[in-house]
GROMACS .gro file of C-alpha atoms in nm:
model
  349
    1MET     CA    1  10.189   6.286   3.974
    2LYS     CA    2  10.478   6.493   4.101
    3ILE     CA    3  10.378   6.793   4.308
    4SER     CA    4  10.592   7.104   4.266
    5SER     CA    5  10.769   7.249   4.566
    6LYS     CA    6  10.580   7.575   4.515
    7LEU     CA    7  10.245   7.396   4.534
    8MET     CA    8  10.358   7.207   4.844
    9PHE     CA    9  10.452   7.537   5.005
   10TRP     CA   10  10.106   7.682   4.949
   11ILE     CA   11   9.940   7.363   5.073
   12PHE     CA   12  10.148   7.391   5.390
   13ILE     CA   13  10.058   7.757   5.436
   14THR     CA   14   9.688   7.680   5.384
   15VAL     CA   15   9.690   7.397   5.638
   16LEU     CA   16   9.880   7.612   5.887
   17PHE     CA   17   9.634   7.898   5.840
   18MET     CA   18   9.332   7.672   5.881
   19SER     CA   19   9.473   7.507   6.194
   20GLY     CA   20   9.535   7.848   6.347
   21CYS     CA   21   9.176   7.956   6.280
   22ALA     CA   22   9.005   7.682   6.483
   23GLN     CA   23   8.750   7.828   6.724
   24LYS     CA   24   8.879   7.843   7.079
   25ILE     CA   25   8.713   7.887   7.414
   26LYS     CA   26   8.859   8.045   7.726
   27ILE     CA   27   8.838   7.823   8.034
   28LYS     CA   28   8.860   7.932   8.398
   29ALA     CA   29   9.010   7.673   8.634
   30LEU     CA   30   9.055   7.682   9.011
   31GLN     CA   31   9.408   7.610   9.134
   32PRO     CA   32   9.515   7.533   9.492
   33ALA     CA   33   9.751   7.754   9.689
   34GLU     CA   34  10.116   7.659   9.663
   35VAL     CA   35  10.156   7.698  10.041
   36GLU     CA   36   9.890   7.447  10.145
   37GLU     CA   37   9.956   7.493  10.518
   38MET     CA   38   9.796   7.839  10.501
   39ALA     CA   39   9.456   7.675  10.447
   40ILE     CA   40   9.419   7.643  10.826
   41LYS     CA   41   9.607   7.965  10.908
   42LYS     CA   42   9.363   8.224  10.784
   43LYS     CA   43   9.409   8.482  11.061
   44ILE     CA   44   9.751   8.636  11.015
   45ALA     CA   45   9.969   8.923  11.128
   46ILE     CA   46  10.239   9.094  10.923
   47SER     CA   47  10.529   9.249  11.109
   48ASP     CA   48  10.749   9.533  10.987
   49PHE     CA   49  11.037   9.396  10.781
   50LYS     CA   50  11.402   9.474  10.846
   51ASN     CA   51  11.571   9.724  10.614
   52ASP     CA   52  11.236   9.789  10.450
   53SER     CA   53  11.280  10.133  10.295
   54TYR     CA   54  11.024  10.062  10.022
   55GLY     CA   55  10.732   9.934  10.231
   56LEU     CA   56  10.735   9.568  10.127
   57SER     CA   57  10.563   9.451  10.447
   58GLY     CA   58  10.288   9.710  10.400
   59LYS     CA   59  10.237   9.603  10.039
   60ILE     CA   60  10.208   9.238  10.143
   61GLU     CA   61   9.961   9.332  10.417
   62SER     CA   62   9.751   9.539  10.177
   63GLN     CA   63   9.738   9.269   9.910
   64ILE     CA   64   9.648   8.996  10.159
   65ALA     CA   65   9.380   9.210  10.323
   66LYS     CA   66   9.204   9.292   9.997
   67HIS     CA   67   9.241   8.951   9.831
   68LYS     CA   68   8.906   8.794   9.750
   69LEU     CA   69   8.809   8.459   9.605
   70ASP     CA   70   8.458   8.433   9.460
   71GLN     CA   71   8.380   8.773   9.618
   72LYS     CA   72   8.479   8.651   9.968
   73ARG     CA   73   8.785   8.753  10.167
   74TYR     CA   74   9.021   8.461  10.211
   75PHE     CA   75   9.232   8.592  10.502
   76THR     CA   76   9.169   8.798  10.812
   77VAL     CA   77   9.459   9.034  10.882
   78VAL     CA   78   9.529   9.152  11.236
   79SER     CA   79   9.538   9.531  11.230
   80ARG     CA   80   9.878   9.697  11.246
   81LYS     CA   81   9.745   9.913  11.531
   82ASP     CA   82   9.675   9.607  11.746
   83LEU     CA   83  10.013   9.458  11.660
   84ASP     CA   84  10.196   9.781  11.745
   85LYS     CA   85  10.008   9.801  12.076
   86ILE     CA   86  10.116   9.452  12.178
   87MET     CA   87  10.472   9.522  12.067
   88ALA     CA   88  10.479   9.835  12.283
   89GLU     CA   89  10.335   9.652  12.583
   90GLN     CA   90  10.595   9.379  12.547
   91LYS     CA   91  10.871   9.638  12.492
   92LEU     CA   92  10.970   9.473  12.165
   93GLN     CA   93  11.119   9.606  11.843
   94SER     CA   94  10.993   9.496  11.501
   95SER     CA   95  11.328   9.333  11.425
   96GLU     CA   96  11.275   9.095  11.718
   97LEU     CA   97  10.982   8.934  11.535
   98MET     CA   98  11.238   8.773  11.304
   99ASP     CA   99  11.291   8.531  11.594
  100GLU     CA  100  11.038   8.245  11.575
  101THR     CA  101  10.991   8.226  11.953
  102THR     CA  102  10.913   8.597  11.980
  103ALA     CA  103  10.684   8.585  11.676
  104THR     CA  104  10.495   8.295  11.833
  105ARG     CA  105  10.453   8.475  12.166
  106VAL     CA  106  10.328   8.796  12.003
  107GLY     CA  107  10.106   8.602  11.763
  108LYS     CA  108   9.929   8.428  12.049
  109LEU     CA  109   9.873   8.758  12.230
  110ILE     CA  110   9.699   8.914  11.927
  111GLY     CA  111   9.507   8.599  11.831
  112ALA     CA  112   9.689   8.533  11.504
  113GLN     CA  113   9.741   8.184  11.364
  114ALA     CA  114  10.049   8.282  11.164
  115VAL     CA  115  10.296   8.569  11.157
  116ILE     CA  116  10.469   8.685  10.840
  117ASN     CA  117  10.811   8.842  10.893
  118GLY     CA  118  11.104   8.916  10.669
  119GLU     CA  119  11.378   9.148  10.554
  120ILE     CA  120  11.506   9.323  10.246
  121ALA     CA  121  11.828   9.131  10.191
  122SER     CA  122  11.954   9.366   9.922
  123ALA     CA  123  11.830   9.660   9.719
  124SER     CA  124  12.026   9.863   9.468
  125GLY     CA  125  11.948  10.101   9.188
  126LYS     CA  126  12.127  10.329   8.948
  127SER     CA  127  12.006  10.576   8.689
  128GLY     CA  128  12.233  10.732   8.431
  129ARG     CA  129  12.266  10.878   8.085
  130TYR     CA  130  12.503  10.867   7.791
  131LYS     CA  131  12.536  11.020   7.445
  132LYS     CA  132  12.489  10.822   7.127
  133ASP     CA  133  12.564  10.910   6.763
  134ALA     CA  134  12.260  10.932   6.536
  135LYS     CA  135  12.188  11.042   6.181
  136GLU     CA  136  11.891  11.153   5.974
  137CYS     CA  137  11.855  11.167   5.596
  138LEU     CA  138  11.760  11.515   5.475
  139ASN     CA  139  11.743  11.445   5.102
  140TYR     CA  140  11.654  11.127   4.911
  141THR     CA  141  11.716  11.054   4.540
  142LYS     CA  142  11.679  10.740   4.334
  143LYS     CA  143  12.041  10.663   4.417
  144GLY     CA  144  11.974  10.692   4.789
  145CYS     CA  145  12.040  10.955   5.051
  146THR     CA  146  12.249  11.249   4.931
  147LYS     CA  147  12.248  11.460   5.245
  148TRP     CA  148  12.273  11.350   5.606
  149ARG     CA  149  12.238  11.529   5.938
  150TYR     CA  150  12.462  11.394   6.213
  151TYR     CA  151  12.379  11.462   6.576
  152LYS     CA  152  12.393  11.327   6.932
  153VAL     CA  153  12.102  11.186   7.133
  154THR     CA  154  12.082  11.149   7.509
  155CYS     CA  155  12.003  10.795   7.626
  156HIS     CA  156  11.861  10.734   7.974
  157THR     CA  157  11.926  10.412   8.165
  158THR     CA  158  11.806  10.257   8.489
  159LYS     CA  159  11.909   9.936   8.658
  160ALA     CA  160  11.762   9.813   8.985
  161SER     CA  161  11.735   9.492   9.186
  162VAL     CA  162  11.565   9.386   9.508
  163SER     CA  163  11.591   9.061   9.703
  164ALA     CA  164  11.374   8.978  10.004
  165ASN     CA  165  11.369   8.694  10.256
  166ILE     CA  166  11.015   8.621  10.375
  167ASN     CA  167  10.904   8.370  10.640
  168ILE     CA  168  10.569   8.251  10.773
  169VAL     CA  169  10.575   8.137  11.136
  170ASP     CA  170  10.314   7.897  11.274
  171VAL     CA  171  10.200   8.056  11.600
  172GLU     CA  172  10.084   7.725  11.745
  173THR     CA  173  10.409   7.532  11.694
  174GLY     CA  174  10.666   7.808  11.654
  175SER     CA  175  10.796   7.647  11.337
  176ILE     CA  176  10.842   7.810  10.998
  177ILE     CA  177  10.557   7.707  10.768
  178TYR     CA  178  10.718   7.857  10.462
  179GLY     CA  179  11.030   8.048  10.376
  180ASP     CA  180  11.122   8.205  10.048
  181THR     CA  181  11.376   8.437   9.891
  182ILE     CA  182  11.225   8.637   9.606
  183SER     CA  183  11.442   8.850   9.380
  184LYS     CA  184  11.342   9.091   9.104
  185GLU     CA  185  11.548   9.294   8.858
  186TYR     CA  186  11.478   9.584   8.626
  187SER     CA  187  11.694   9.711   8.340
  188ALA     CA  188  11.598   9.972   8.080
  189ASP     CA  189  11.770  10.186   7.818
  190SER     CA  190  11.574  10.449   7.626
  191CYS     CA  191  11.796  10.399   7.318
  192LYS     CA  192  11.752  10.023   7.295
  193PRO     CA  193  11.444   9.837   7.167
  194ILE     CA  194  11.238   9.637   7.413
  195MET     CA  195  11.318   9.270   7.366
  196LEU     CA  196  11.118   8.960   7.452
  197GLY     CA  197  11.138   8.901   7.826
  198TYR     CA  198  11.204   9.268   7.906
  199PHE     CA  199  11.071   9.337   8.256
  200SER     CA  200  10.869   9.654   8.197
  201LEU     CA  201  10.695   9.647   8.536
  202GLY     CA  202  10.334   9.683   8.436
  203GLY     CA  203  10.372   9.692   8.060
  204SER     CA  204  10.491  10.053   8.044
  205THR     CA  205  10.769  10.142   7.799
  206GLU     CA  206  10.879  10.444   8.001
  207ILE     CA  207  11.221  10.447   8.164
  208LEU     CA  208  11.165  10.447   8.537
  209SER     CA  209  11.376  10.640   8.782
  210LYS     CA  210  11.578  10.446   9.036
  211GLY     CA  211  11.320  10.510   9.308
  212GLN     CA  212  11.026  10.417   9.085
  213ALA     CA  213  11.196  10.094   8.979
  214LEU     CA  214  11.274   9.988   9.336
  215ASN     CA  215  10.920  10.070   9.444
  216ARG     CA  216  10.765   9.864   9.166
  217LEU     CA  217  11.006   9.577   9.220
  218THR     CA  218  10.893   9.547   9.582
  219SER     CA  219  10.531   9.554   9.463
  220ALA     CA  220  10.611   9.268   9.225
  221ILE     CA  221  10.771   9.072   9.509
  222ALA     CA  222  10.460   9.125   9.724
  223SER     CA  223  10.232   9.006   9.442
  224GLU     CA  224  10.436   8.692   9.380
  225PHE     CA  225  10.446   8.605   9.750
  226VAL     CA  226  10.075   8.660   9.815
  227TYR     CA  227   9.981   8.463   9.503
  228LYS     CA  228  10.142   8.154   9.659
  229LEU     CA  229   9.926   8.174   9.972
  230THR     CA  230   9.578   8.154   9.824
  231PRO     CA  231   9.383   7.946   9.571
  232ASN     CA  232   9.360   8.129   9.239
  233TYR     CA  233   9.182   8.108   8.908
  234ILE     CA  234   9.388   8.060   8.595
  235TYR     CA  235   9.265   8.109   8.238
  236PHE     CA  236   9.361   7.914   7.928
  237GLU     CA  237   9.224   7.842   7.583
  238ILE     CA  238   9.095   7.514   7.441
  239ALA     CA  239   9.053   7.449   7.069
  240LEU     CA  240   8.717   7.317   6.951
  241LEU     CA  241   8.646   7.072   6.670
  242ASP     CA  242   8.408   7.231   6.423
  243GLU     CA  243   8.292   6.962   6.179
  244ILE     CA  244   8.096   6.645   6.256
  245GLU     CA  245   8.295   6.351   6.122
  246ILE     CA  246   8.020   6.095   6.048
  247ASP     CA  247   7.850   6.079   5.708
  248ASN     CA  248   7.479   6.025   5.769
  249VAL     CA  249   7.414   6.360   5.936
  250THR     CA  250   7.108   6.560   5.835
  251ASP     CA  251   7.117   6.928   5.746
  252ARG     CA  252   6.916   6.998   6.061
  253GLN     CA  253   7.172   6.819   6.279
  254GLU     CA  254   7.456   7.010   6.116
  255ASP     CA  255   7.266   7.333   6.182
  256ILE     CA  256   7.219   7.241   6.549
  257PHE     CA  257   7.594   7.184   6.579
  258GLU     CA  258   7.677   7.513   6.408
  259TYR     CA  259   7.435   7.703   6.631
  260ALA     CA  260   7.584   7.535   6.938
  261LEU     CA  261   7.928   7.661   6.833
  262GLU     CA  262   7.783   8.010   6.793
  263TYR     CA  263   7.635   7.996   7.143
  264ILE     CA  264   7.973   7.886   7.278
  265LYS     CA  265   8.134   8.183   7.105
  266ALA     CA  266   7.873   8.409   7.265
  267GLY     CA  267   7.940   8.263   7.611
  268ARG     CA  268   7.600   8.090   7.633
  269MET     CA  269   7.724   7.760   7.769
  270ASP     CA  270   7.384   7.663   7.910
  271LYS     CA  271   7.219   7.685   7.569
  272ALA     CA  272   7.510   7.512   7.393
  273GLU     CA  273   7.499   7.232   7.651
  274SER     CA  274   7.131   7.153   7.590
  275MET     CA  275   7.173   7.162   7.211
  276LEU     CA  276   7.477   6.935   7.215
  277GLN     CA  277   7.306   6.693   7.455
  278GLU     CA  278   7.009   6.673   7.216
  279LEU     CA  279   7.243   6.617   6.922
  280LEU     CA  280   7.437   6.344   7.103
  281ASP     CA  281   7.111   6.163   7.177
  282GLU     CA  282   6.995   6.190   6.815
  283LEU     CA  283   7.327   6.052   6.691
  284ASP     CA  284   7.319   5.771   6.951
  285GLY     CA  285   7.650   5.899   7.088
  286ARG     CA  286   7.837   5.807   6.768
  287SER     CA  287   8.019   6.136   6.699
  288TYR     CA  288   8.348   6.196   6.877
  289VAL     CA  289   8.342   6.558   6.760
  290VAL     CA  290   8.007   6.628   6.927
  291ALA     CA  291   8.111   6.435   7.239
  292TYR     CA  292   8.436   6.632   7.261
  293VAL     CA  293   8.272   6.973   7.218
  294TYR     CA  294   8.009   6.873   7.475
  295GLY     CA  295   8.295   6.789   7.714
  296VAL     CA  296   8.455   7.129   7.655
  297VAL     CA  297   8.125   7.300   7.742
  298GLN     CA  298   8.103   7.094   8.063
  299GLU     CA  299   8.461   7.188   8.153
  300ALA     CA  300   8.391   7.555   8.087
  301GLN     CA  301   8.106   7.537   8.339
  302GLY     CA  302   8.324   7.368   8.602
  303LYS     CA  303   8.147   7.032   8.566
  304LEU     CA  304   8.473   6.844   8.547
  305GLU     CA  305   8.346   6.491   8.614
  306HIS     CA  306   8.087   6.530   8.337
  307ALA     CA  307   8.358   6.667   8.110
  308LYS     CA  308   8.577   6.364   8.180
  309LYS     CA  309   8.294   6.126   8.081
  310ALA     CA  310   8.239   6.315   7.756
  311TYR     CA  311   8.610   6.319   7.673
  312THR     CA  312   8.635   5.946   7.746
  313LEU     CA  313   8.339   5.879   7.515
  314ALA     CA  314   8.501   6.089   7.242
  315ASP     CA  315   8.826   5.896   7.280
  316ASP     CA  316   8.644   5.561   7.260
  317LEU     CA  317   8.483   5.668   6.931
  318THR     CA  318   8.803   5.764   6.750
  319MET     CA  319   8.986   5.526   6.518
  320GLY     CA  320   9.315   5.706   6.574
  321PRO     CA  321   9.461   5.970   6.805
  322VAL     CA  322   9.306   6.317   6.794
  323GLU     CA  323   9.532   6.583   6.944
  324GLU     CA  324   9.253   6.787   7.104
  325ILE     CA  325   9.107   6.479   7.274
  326ASN     CA  326   9.449   6.360   7.391
  327LEU     CA  327   9.516   6.700   7.547
  328ALA     CA  328   9.174   6.701   7.712
  329LEU     CA  329   9.223   6.360   7.875
  330ARG     CA  330   9.567   6.457   8.005
  331ARG     CA  331   9.432   6.787   8.137
  332ILE     CA  332   9.104   6.687   8.299
  333ASP     CA  333   9.234   6.453   8.571
  334ASN     CA  334   9.485   6.717   8.676
  335SER     CA  335   9.211   6.982   8.680
  336ILE     CA  336   8.985   6.762   8.894
  337ASP     CA  337   9.263   6.700   9.146
  338LYS     CA  338   9.359   7.067   9.170
  339LYS     CA  339   8.999   7.181   9.206
  340GLU     CA  340   8.937   6.933   9.489
  341ARG     CA  341   9.254   7.045   9.669
  342ALA     CA  342   9.157   7.411   9.630
  343LYS     CA  343   8.805   7.346   9.761
  344ARG     CA  344   8.950   7.173  10.068
  345GLN     CA  345   9.176   7.471  10.128
  346ILE     CA  346   8.887   7.715  10.098
  347SER     CA  347   8.660   7.523  10.337
  348ALA     CA  348   8.933   7.452  10.594
  349LYS     CA  349   8.897   7.628  10.928
   0.00000   0.00000   0.00000
């Protein structure tokens, strides 16, 4: 029987809609710091940066000092007062800390394991305005607009950019642990729509002044830099499978599975785990759907090795590839490796 193109279209739309409505669960995963050397350099000092009119060094110091992981502070920051005192005693200027040898000497005197120094390589900003023609319909008829009002509107613009060079010096060896150049730009026009990728600096649609833009750009640079120094949690969504695939399933077993999905939706992973474990036992481990969802619950609780076993079981039970299971198997080994690296960084002294 020939299927009409119109019917095929609606079948496609229905399948697309159903695939987009699959229940999903948000997972929290621990990621290691990009700058792994900082795992054993947890007492640090931040010097004043060169050409730092917008307080980048202070923003970095503040963010590092208040950063917590699992409610515990990750770094100890040497107070600026103690650093300034040593600098005065040594008759040094802040700019001299850009030299690795000087940074090492000062770092040892204040008991730091690493010194962060840097400079604002460039910073520019410009705010302006221009006039734009606009019109408004004053009278509509069936034939369209019969009377227009023409007028001018004032459009406000701001463009700004900041680039910073930031280094981390190992006090023990005098070498640079990490060096980076981070650049940020901001561009806004009150008469143009916000497009995808528009850097709104915090989600605001307001047009910032030149000073506001430069200030927020340096804050963004500080955030990006500090993020690289510490382990962090990331969040992502995983799609669940919501229908047991085997035939000889009782109504009670289907109810258990449905209730387990409801508990997952409610964030009750402990309850969902026990129900799915019971169901797996009753089904003699024959359902890849139940095994997969059980693995997702284990992953959501951070039990990654248990999750891997469940995903492997689910994969063994399938007759053909299942996208969700394929994604899980590719993801879980990477998650295990990153979690182990992050844990080593956290426990390092």
